[in-house]
Short mmCIF file of C-alpha atoms and ligand atoms in Angstrom, two decimals:
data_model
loop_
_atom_site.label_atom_id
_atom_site.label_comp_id
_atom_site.label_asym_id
_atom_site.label_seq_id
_atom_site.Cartn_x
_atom_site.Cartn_y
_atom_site.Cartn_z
CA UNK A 24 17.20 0.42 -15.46
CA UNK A 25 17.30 0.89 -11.78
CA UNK A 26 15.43 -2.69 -10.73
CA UNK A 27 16.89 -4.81 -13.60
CA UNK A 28 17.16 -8.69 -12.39
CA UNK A 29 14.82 -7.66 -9.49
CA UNK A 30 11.37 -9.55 -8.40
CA UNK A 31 8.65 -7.46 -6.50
CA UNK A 32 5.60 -8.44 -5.49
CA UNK A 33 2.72 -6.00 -5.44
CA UNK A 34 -0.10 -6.68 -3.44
CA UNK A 35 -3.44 -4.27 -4.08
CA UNK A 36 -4.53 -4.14 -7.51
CA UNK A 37 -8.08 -3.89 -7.98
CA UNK A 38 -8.50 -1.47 -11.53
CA UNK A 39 -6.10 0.57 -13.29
CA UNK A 40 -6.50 3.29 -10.96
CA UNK A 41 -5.27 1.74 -8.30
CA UNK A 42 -2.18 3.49 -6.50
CA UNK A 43 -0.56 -0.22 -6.43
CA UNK A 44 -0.97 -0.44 -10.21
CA UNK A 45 0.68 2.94 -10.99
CA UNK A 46 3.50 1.57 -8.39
CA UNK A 47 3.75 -1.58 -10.65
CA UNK A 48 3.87 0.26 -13.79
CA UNK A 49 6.92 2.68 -12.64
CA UNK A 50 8.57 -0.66 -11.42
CA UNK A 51 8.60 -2.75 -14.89
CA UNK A 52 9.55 0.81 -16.62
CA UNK A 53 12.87 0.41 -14.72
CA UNK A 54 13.06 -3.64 -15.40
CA UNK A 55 11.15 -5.14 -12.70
CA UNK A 56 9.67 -8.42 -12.84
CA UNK A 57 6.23 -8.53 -11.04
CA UNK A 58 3.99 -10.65 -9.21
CA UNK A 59 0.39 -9.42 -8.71
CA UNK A 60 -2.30 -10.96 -5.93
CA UNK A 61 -5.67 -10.75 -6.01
CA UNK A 62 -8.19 -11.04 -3.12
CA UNK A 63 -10.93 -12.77 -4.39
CA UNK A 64 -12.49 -14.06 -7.83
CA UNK A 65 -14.43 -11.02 -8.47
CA UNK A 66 -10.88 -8.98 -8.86
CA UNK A 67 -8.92 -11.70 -10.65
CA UNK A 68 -9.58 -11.17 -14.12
CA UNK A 69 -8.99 -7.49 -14.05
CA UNK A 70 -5.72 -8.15 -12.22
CA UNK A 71 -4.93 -10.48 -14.92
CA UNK A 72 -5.50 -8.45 -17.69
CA UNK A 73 -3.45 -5.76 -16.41
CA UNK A 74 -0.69 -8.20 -15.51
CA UNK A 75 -0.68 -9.64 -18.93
CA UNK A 76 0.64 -6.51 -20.04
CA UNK A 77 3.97 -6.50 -18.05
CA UNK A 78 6.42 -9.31 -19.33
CA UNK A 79 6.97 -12.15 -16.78
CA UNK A 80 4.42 -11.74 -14.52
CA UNK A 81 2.42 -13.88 -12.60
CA UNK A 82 -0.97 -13.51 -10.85
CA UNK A 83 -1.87 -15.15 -7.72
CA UNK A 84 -4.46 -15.55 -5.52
CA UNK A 85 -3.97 -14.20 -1.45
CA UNK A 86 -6.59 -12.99 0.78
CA UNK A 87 -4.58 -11.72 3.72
CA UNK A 88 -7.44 -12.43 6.46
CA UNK A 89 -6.68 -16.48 5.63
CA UNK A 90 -3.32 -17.36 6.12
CA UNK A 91 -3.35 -20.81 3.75
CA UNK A 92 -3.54 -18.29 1.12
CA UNK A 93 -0.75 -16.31 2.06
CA UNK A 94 1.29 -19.16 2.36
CA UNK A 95 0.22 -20.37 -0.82
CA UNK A 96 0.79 -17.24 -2.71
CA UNK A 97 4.69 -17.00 -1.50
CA UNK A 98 4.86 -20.88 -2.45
CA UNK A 99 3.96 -20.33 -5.81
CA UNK A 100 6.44 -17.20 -5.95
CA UNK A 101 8.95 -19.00 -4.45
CA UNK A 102 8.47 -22.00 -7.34
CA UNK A 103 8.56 -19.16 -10.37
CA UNK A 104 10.98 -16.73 -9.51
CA UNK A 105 12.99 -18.68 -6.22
CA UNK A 106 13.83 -15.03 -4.56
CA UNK A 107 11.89 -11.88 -4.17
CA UNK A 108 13.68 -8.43 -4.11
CA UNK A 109 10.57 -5.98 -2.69
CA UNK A 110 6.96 -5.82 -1.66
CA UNK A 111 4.39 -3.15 -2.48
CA UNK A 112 1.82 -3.15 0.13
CA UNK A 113 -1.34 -1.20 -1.08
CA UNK A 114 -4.18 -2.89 0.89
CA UNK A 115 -6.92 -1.71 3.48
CA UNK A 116 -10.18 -2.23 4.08
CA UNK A 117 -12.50 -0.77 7.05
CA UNK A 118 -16.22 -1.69 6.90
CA UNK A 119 -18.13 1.95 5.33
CA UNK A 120 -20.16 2.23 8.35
CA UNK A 121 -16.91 2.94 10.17
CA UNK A 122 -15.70 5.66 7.79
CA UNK A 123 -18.38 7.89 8.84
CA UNK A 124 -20.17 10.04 11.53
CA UNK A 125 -17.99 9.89 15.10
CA UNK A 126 -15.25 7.77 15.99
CA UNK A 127 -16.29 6.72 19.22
CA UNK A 128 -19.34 4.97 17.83
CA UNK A 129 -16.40 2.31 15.97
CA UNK A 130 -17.72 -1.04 16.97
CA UNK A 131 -15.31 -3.96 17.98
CA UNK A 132 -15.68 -5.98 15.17
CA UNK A 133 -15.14 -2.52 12.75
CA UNK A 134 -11.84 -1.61 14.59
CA UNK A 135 -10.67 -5.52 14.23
CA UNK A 136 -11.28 -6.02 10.54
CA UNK A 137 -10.05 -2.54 9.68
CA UNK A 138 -6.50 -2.64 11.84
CA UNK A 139 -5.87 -6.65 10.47
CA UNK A 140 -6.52 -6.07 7.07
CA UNK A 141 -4.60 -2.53 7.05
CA UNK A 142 -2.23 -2.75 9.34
CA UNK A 143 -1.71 -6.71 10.51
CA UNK A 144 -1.22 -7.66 7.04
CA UNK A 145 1.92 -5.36 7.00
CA UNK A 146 4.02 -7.62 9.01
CA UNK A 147 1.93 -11.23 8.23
CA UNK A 148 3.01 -10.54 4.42
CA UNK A 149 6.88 -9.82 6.05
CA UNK A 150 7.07 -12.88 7.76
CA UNK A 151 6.09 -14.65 5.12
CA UNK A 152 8.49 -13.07 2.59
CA UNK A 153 11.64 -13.39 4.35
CA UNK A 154 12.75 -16.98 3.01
CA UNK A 155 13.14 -15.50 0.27
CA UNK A 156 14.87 -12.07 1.00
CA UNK A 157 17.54 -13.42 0.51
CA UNK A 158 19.81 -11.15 -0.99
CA UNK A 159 18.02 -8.66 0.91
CA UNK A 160 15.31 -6.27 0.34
CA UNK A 161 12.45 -3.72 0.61
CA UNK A 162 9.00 -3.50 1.71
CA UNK A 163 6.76 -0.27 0.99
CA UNK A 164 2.95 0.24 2.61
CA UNK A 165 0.80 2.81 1.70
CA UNK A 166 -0.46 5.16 4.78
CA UNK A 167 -2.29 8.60 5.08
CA UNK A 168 -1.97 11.88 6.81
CA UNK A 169 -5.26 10.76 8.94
CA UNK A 170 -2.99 8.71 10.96
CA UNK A 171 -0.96 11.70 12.63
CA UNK A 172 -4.07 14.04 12.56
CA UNK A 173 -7.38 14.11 13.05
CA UNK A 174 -9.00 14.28 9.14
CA UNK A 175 -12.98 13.79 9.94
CA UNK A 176 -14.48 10.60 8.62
CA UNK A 177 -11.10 8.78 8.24
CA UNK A 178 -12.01 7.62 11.84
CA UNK A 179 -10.98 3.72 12.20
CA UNK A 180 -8.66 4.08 9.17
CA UNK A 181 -6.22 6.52 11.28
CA UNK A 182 -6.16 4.34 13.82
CA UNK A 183 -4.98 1.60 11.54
CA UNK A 184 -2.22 3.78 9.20
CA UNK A 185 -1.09 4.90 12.84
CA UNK A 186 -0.67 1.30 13.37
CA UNK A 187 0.80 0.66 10.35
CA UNK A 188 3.09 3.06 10.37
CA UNK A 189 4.50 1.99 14.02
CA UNK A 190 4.44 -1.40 12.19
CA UNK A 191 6.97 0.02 9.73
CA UNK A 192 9.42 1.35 12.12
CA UNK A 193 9.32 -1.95 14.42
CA UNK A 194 9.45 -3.92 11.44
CA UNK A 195 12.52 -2.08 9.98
CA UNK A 196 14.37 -2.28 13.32
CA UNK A 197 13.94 -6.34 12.99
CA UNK A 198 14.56 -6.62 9.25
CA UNK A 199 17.67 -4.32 8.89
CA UNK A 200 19.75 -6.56 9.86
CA UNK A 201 19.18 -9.24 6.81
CA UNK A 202 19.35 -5.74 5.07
CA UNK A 203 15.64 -5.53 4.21
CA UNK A 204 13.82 -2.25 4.43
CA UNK A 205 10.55 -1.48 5.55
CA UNK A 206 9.37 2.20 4.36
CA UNK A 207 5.55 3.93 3.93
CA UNK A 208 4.26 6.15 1.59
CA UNK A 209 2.03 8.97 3.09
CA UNK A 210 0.06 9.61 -0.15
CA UNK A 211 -2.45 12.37 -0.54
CA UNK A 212 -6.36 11.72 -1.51
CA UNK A 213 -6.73 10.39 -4.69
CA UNK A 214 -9.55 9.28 -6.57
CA UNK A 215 -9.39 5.46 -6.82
CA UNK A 216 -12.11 2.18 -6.47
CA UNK A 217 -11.45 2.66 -2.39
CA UNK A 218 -11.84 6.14 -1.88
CA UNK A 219 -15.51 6.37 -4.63
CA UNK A 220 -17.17 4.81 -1.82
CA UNK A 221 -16.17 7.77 0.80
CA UNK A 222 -18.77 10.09 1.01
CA UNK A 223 -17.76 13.52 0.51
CA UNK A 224 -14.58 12.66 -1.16
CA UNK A 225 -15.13 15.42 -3.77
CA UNK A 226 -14.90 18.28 -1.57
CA UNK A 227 -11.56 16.55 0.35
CA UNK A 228 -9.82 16.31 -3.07
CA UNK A 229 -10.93 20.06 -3.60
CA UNK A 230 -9.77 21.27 -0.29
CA UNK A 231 -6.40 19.71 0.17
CA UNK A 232 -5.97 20.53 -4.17
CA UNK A 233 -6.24 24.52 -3.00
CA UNK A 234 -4.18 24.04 0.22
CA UNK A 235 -1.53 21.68 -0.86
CA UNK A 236 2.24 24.02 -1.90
CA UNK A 237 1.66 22.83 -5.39
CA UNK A 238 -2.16 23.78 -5.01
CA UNK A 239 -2.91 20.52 -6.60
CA UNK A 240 -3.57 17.07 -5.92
CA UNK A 241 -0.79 14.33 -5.84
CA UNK A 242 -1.20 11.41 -8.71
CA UNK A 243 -1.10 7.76 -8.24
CA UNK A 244 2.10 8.16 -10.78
CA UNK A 245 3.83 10.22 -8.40
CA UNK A 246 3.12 7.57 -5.82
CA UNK A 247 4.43 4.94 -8.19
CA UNK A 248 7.37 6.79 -8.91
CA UNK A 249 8.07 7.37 -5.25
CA UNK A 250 7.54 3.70 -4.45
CA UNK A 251 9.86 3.03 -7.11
CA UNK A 252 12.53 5.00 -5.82
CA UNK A 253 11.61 3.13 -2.08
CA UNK A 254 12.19 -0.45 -3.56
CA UNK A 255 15.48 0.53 -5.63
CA UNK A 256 18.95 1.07 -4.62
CA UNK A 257 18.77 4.55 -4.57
CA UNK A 258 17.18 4.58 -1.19
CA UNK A 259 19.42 1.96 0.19
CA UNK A 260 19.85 4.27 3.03
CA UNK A 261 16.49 4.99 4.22
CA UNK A 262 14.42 2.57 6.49
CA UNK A 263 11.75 2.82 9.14
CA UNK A 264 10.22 6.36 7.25
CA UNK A 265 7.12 7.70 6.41
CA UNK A 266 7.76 9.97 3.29
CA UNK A 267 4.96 12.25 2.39
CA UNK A 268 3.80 12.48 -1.27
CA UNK A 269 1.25 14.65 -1.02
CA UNK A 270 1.96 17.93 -2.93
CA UNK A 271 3.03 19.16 0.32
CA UNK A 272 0.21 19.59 2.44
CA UNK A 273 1.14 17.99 5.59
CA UNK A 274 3.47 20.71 6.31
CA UNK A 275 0.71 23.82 6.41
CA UNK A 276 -0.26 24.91 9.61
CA UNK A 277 -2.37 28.31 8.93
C1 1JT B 756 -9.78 2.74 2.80
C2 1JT B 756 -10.75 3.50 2.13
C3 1JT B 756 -8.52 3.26 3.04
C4 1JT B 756 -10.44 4.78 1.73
C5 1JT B 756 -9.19 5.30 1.98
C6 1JT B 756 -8.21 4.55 2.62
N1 1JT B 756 -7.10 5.29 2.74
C7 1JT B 756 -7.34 6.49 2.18
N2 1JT B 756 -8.60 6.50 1.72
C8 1JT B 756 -9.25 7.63 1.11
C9 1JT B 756 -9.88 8.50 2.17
C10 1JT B 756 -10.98 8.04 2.87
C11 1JT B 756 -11.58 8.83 3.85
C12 1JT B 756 -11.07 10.07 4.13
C13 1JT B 756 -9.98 10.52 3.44
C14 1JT B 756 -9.39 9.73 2.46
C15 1JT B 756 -12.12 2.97 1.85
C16 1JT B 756 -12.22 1.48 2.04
C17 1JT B 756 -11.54 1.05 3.30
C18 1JT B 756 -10.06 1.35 3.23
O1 1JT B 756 -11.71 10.77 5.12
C19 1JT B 756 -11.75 12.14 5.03
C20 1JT B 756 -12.76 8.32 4.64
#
C-alpha cells in the first residue's frame, strides 16, 4: 500500500471517464483517502456517486473562478481530515469557439477564461493547500503535448498547458523547500466528456494511435497509475517535471 494514512484531494471529476477519476481509483487501490470537488450542481451527483464508492471520502463543492469556494472547499477538508498529503489537478476549460479554426482569431476574453481556469487554478489551489502540507507533499496537473508544439485546433489550450507547465516548475522551486512537489502529466488524447466536444477528435486519436512506439493510444488508467506513482514516495525525488504518458509519441520526429 504505497499511500496508506495519506489524504489527496482530486480536483476534476466530471463521469467515470474522466482522467481524474482513473487517477482517484489507482490512489484508493494503494490506500488513499480521497476528497473529490465538483464545479457546479449539474456535476455533483455524479461525483457523488462515484465517491461513494471509495471508503472515506468526501465531496465538496469548488468552482476555481470564485475564490469563496476555494476557500471553502480546503475549510471543510481541513475540518474532516486536518492535513492533506497530495493534489490531483485535472481541470481546464477554454470556450469551443477557441478550440477551432486559427489561433490568432483567440479573443481576449477566450485567452482569459481558458489560461485562469487551466493554468491560474494550478497555483490558486497551491496556495490554498499549503496550511495543510504539513508534513509535506505533492501536487500533479494534467498538461498536453500542444503546449510544446503546434497540434492544430488545440490553439488557446497550448497556450495555457505552456503556462501551466511553467507554473509547475516555478511552483516547485517555491514549494520544495516545505518538501512539497509540484509535477505534470503530459497525457496523450483520450476520449473523455472534454475532449467529445472537439471536433475531429476521432481522426487525432487515430493518428497519434498509428504513430505513437506502442502504436496505440495511452488510457486514462495509465494516467492514473502514473499520477499515482507522482503523489507517492516513490517519486520523492522528482519535482518541477513534465513526464510524458503518451505511448511515446512525443519523441517521433519523421
Ligand atoms: C480542454 C478540452 C482541454 C479538450 C482537451 C483539453 N486538453 C486536451 N484536450 C483534448 C484535445 C483537444 C483538442 C485537441 C487535442 C486534444 C475541451 C474543453 C476545454 C478544455 O486539438 C487537436 C482541441
Amino acid at each position: 500500500m504505497m499511500l496508506e494514512n495519506k489524504i489527496g484531494v482530486i480536483f476534476g471529476v466530471a463521469n467515470k471517464r474522466s482522467i481524474a477519476w482513473a487517477c482517484a481509483q489507482a490512489c484508493a487501490a494503494q490506500g488513499a483517502k480521497l476528497a473529490f470537488t465538483y464545479q457546479a450542481d449539474r456535476l455533483k451527483e455524479n461525483v457523488e456517486d462515484l465517491a461513494a464508492t471509495l471508503d472515506g471520502s468526501m465531496v465538496v463543492q469548488c468552482d476555481v473562478s470564485d475564490q469563496a469556494t476555494v476557500d471553502a472547499a480546503f475549510d471543510a477538508i481541513g475540518k474532516k481530515y486536518g492535513k492533506i498529503d497530495f493534489i490531483v489537478h485535472s481541470i481546464a476549460f477554454a470556450p469551443k469557439e477557441a478550440l477551432e479554426g486559427e489561433y490568432v482569431a483567440t479573443s481576449r476574453e477566450a485567452f482569459r477564461t481558458a489560461l485562469e481556469i487551466s493554468a491560474f487554478s494550478l497555483s490558486q489551489i497551491a496556495l490554498a493547500a499549503m496550511p495543510l502540507m504539513t508534513d509535506g507533499g505533492s501536487i500533479v496537473t494534467m498538461s498536453y503535448y500542444g503546449a510544446e508544439k503546434v497540434v492544430m485546433n488545440y490553439n488557446v489550450m497550448g497556450v495555457a498547458k505552456a503556462a501551466l507547465e511553467a507554473s509547475t516548475r516555478y511552483l516547485a522551486a517555491d514549494l520544495g523547500a516545505r518538501n512539497i512537489r509540484v509535477n505534470a502529466v503530459s497525457a496523450g488524447p483520450i476520449n473523455t466528456l472534454s475532449a467529445r466536444g472537439v471536433k475531429n477528435m476521432g481522426s487525432l486519436l487515430s493518428y497519434v494511435g498509428e504513430r505513437s512506439p506502442l502504436k496505440r493510444n495511452v488510457t486514462a488508467a495509465e494516467v492514473g497509475s502514473t499520477t499515482m506513482f507522482l503523489v507517492s514516495d516513490l517519486s520523492s525525488g522528482i519535482t518541477g517535471e513534465t513526464i510524458y504518458v503518451d505511448c511515446g509519441y512525443n519523441i517521433m520526429g519523421i
